[in-house]
CSV table of C-alpha atoms in Angstrom, one decimal:
chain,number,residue,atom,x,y,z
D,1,UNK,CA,28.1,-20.2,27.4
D,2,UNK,CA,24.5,-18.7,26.6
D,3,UNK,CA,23.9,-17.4,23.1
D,4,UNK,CA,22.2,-14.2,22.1
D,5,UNK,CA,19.0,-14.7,20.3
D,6,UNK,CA,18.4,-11.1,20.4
D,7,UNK,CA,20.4,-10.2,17.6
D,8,UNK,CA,18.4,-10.0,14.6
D,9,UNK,CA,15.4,-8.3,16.4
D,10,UNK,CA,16.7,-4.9,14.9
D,11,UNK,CA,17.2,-6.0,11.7
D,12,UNK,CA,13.9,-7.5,11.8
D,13,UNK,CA,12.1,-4.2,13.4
D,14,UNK,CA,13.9,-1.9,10.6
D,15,UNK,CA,12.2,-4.4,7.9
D,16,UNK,CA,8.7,-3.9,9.9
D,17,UNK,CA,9.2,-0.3,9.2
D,18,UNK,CA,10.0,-0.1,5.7
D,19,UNK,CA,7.2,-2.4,5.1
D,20,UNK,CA,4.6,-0.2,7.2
D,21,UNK,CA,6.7,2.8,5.3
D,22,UNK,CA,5.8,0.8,1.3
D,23,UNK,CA,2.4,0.2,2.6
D,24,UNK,CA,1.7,3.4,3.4
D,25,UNK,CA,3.0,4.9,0.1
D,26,UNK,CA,1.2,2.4,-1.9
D,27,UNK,CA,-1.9,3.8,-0.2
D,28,UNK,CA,-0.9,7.4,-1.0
D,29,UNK,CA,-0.3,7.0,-4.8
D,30,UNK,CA,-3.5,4.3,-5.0
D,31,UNK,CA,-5.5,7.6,-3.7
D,32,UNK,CA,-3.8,9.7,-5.8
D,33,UNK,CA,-4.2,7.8,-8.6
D,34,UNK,CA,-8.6,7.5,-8.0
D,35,UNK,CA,-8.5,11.5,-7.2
D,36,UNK,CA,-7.2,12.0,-10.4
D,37,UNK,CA,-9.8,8.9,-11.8
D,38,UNK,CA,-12.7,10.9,-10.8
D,39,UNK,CA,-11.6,14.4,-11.7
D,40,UNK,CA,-11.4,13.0,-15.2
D,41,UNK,CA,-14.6,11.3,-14.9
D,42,UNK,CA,-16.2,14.8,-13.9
D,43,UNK,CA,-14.6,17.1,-16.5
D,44,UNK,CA,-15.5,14.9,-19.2
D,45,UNK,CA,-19.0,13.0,-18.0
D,46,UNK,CA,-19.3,10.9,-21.0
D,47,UNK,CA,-16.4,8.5,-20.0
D,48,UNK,CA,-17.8,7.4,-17.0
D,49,UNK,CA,-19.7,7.5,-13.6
D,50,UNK,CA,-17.4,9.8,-11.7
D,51,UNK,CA,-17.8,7.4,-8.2
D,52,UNK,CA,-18.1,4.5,-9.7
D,53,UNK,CA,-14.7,4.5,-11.8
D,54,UNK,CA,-13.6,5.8,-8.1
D,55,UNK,CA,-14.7,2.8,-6.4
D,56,UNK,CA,-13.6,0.3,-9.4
D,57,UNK,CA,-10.0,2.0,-9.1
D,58,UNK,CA,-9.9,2.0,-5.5
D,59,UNK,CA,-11.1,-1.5,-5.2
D,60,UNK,CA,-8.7,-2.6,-8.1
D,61,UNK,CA,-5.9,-0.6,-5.6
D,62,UNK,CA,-6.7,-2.2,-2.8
D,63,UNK,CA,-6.5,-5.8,-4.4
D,64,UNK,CA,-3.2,-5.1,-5.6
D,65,UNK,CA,-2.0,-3.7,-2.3
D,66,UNK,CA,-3.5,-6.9,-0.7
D,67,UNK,CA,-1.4,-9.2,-2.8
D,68,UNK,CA,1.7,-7.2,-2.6
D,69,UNK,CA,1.3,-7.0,1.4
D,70,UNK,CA,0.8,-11.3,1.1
D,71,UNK,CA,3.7,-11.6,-1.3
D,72,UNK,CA,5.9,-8.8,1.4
D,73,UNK,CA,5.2,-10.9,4.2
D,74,UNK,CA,5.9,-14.6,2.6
């Protein structure tokens, strides 16, 4: 009597996809969020630096999205 250790391989491929799926959107609305960081920044030039509040939010972003992809995959 063999067993099948193929079973949970779609479960685990539909989780792979709604992971890449998260990721992805995560990415979308972290660039979202900077284009709308720097169009603030250049109609209004006295809050900040218009790239460099784009480069702190997208490098803010981007740690986030690190730790949520470490906590995803634990």
């Amino acid at each position: 009597m063999t067993t099948d250790t193929d079973a949970s391989r779609p479960q685990d491929r539909s989780l792979r996809e709604l992971r890449l799926v998260l990721l992805l959107l995560t990415l979308l609305v972290g660039l979202l969020i900077t284009t709308a960081a720097v169009y603030v920044a250049r109609v209004h030039p006295g809050l900040a630096q218009p790239l460099g509040v784009g480069a702190a939010v997208m490098s803010a972003l981007a740690a986030i999205a690190g730790v949520v992809t470490r906590a995803i995959r634990r």
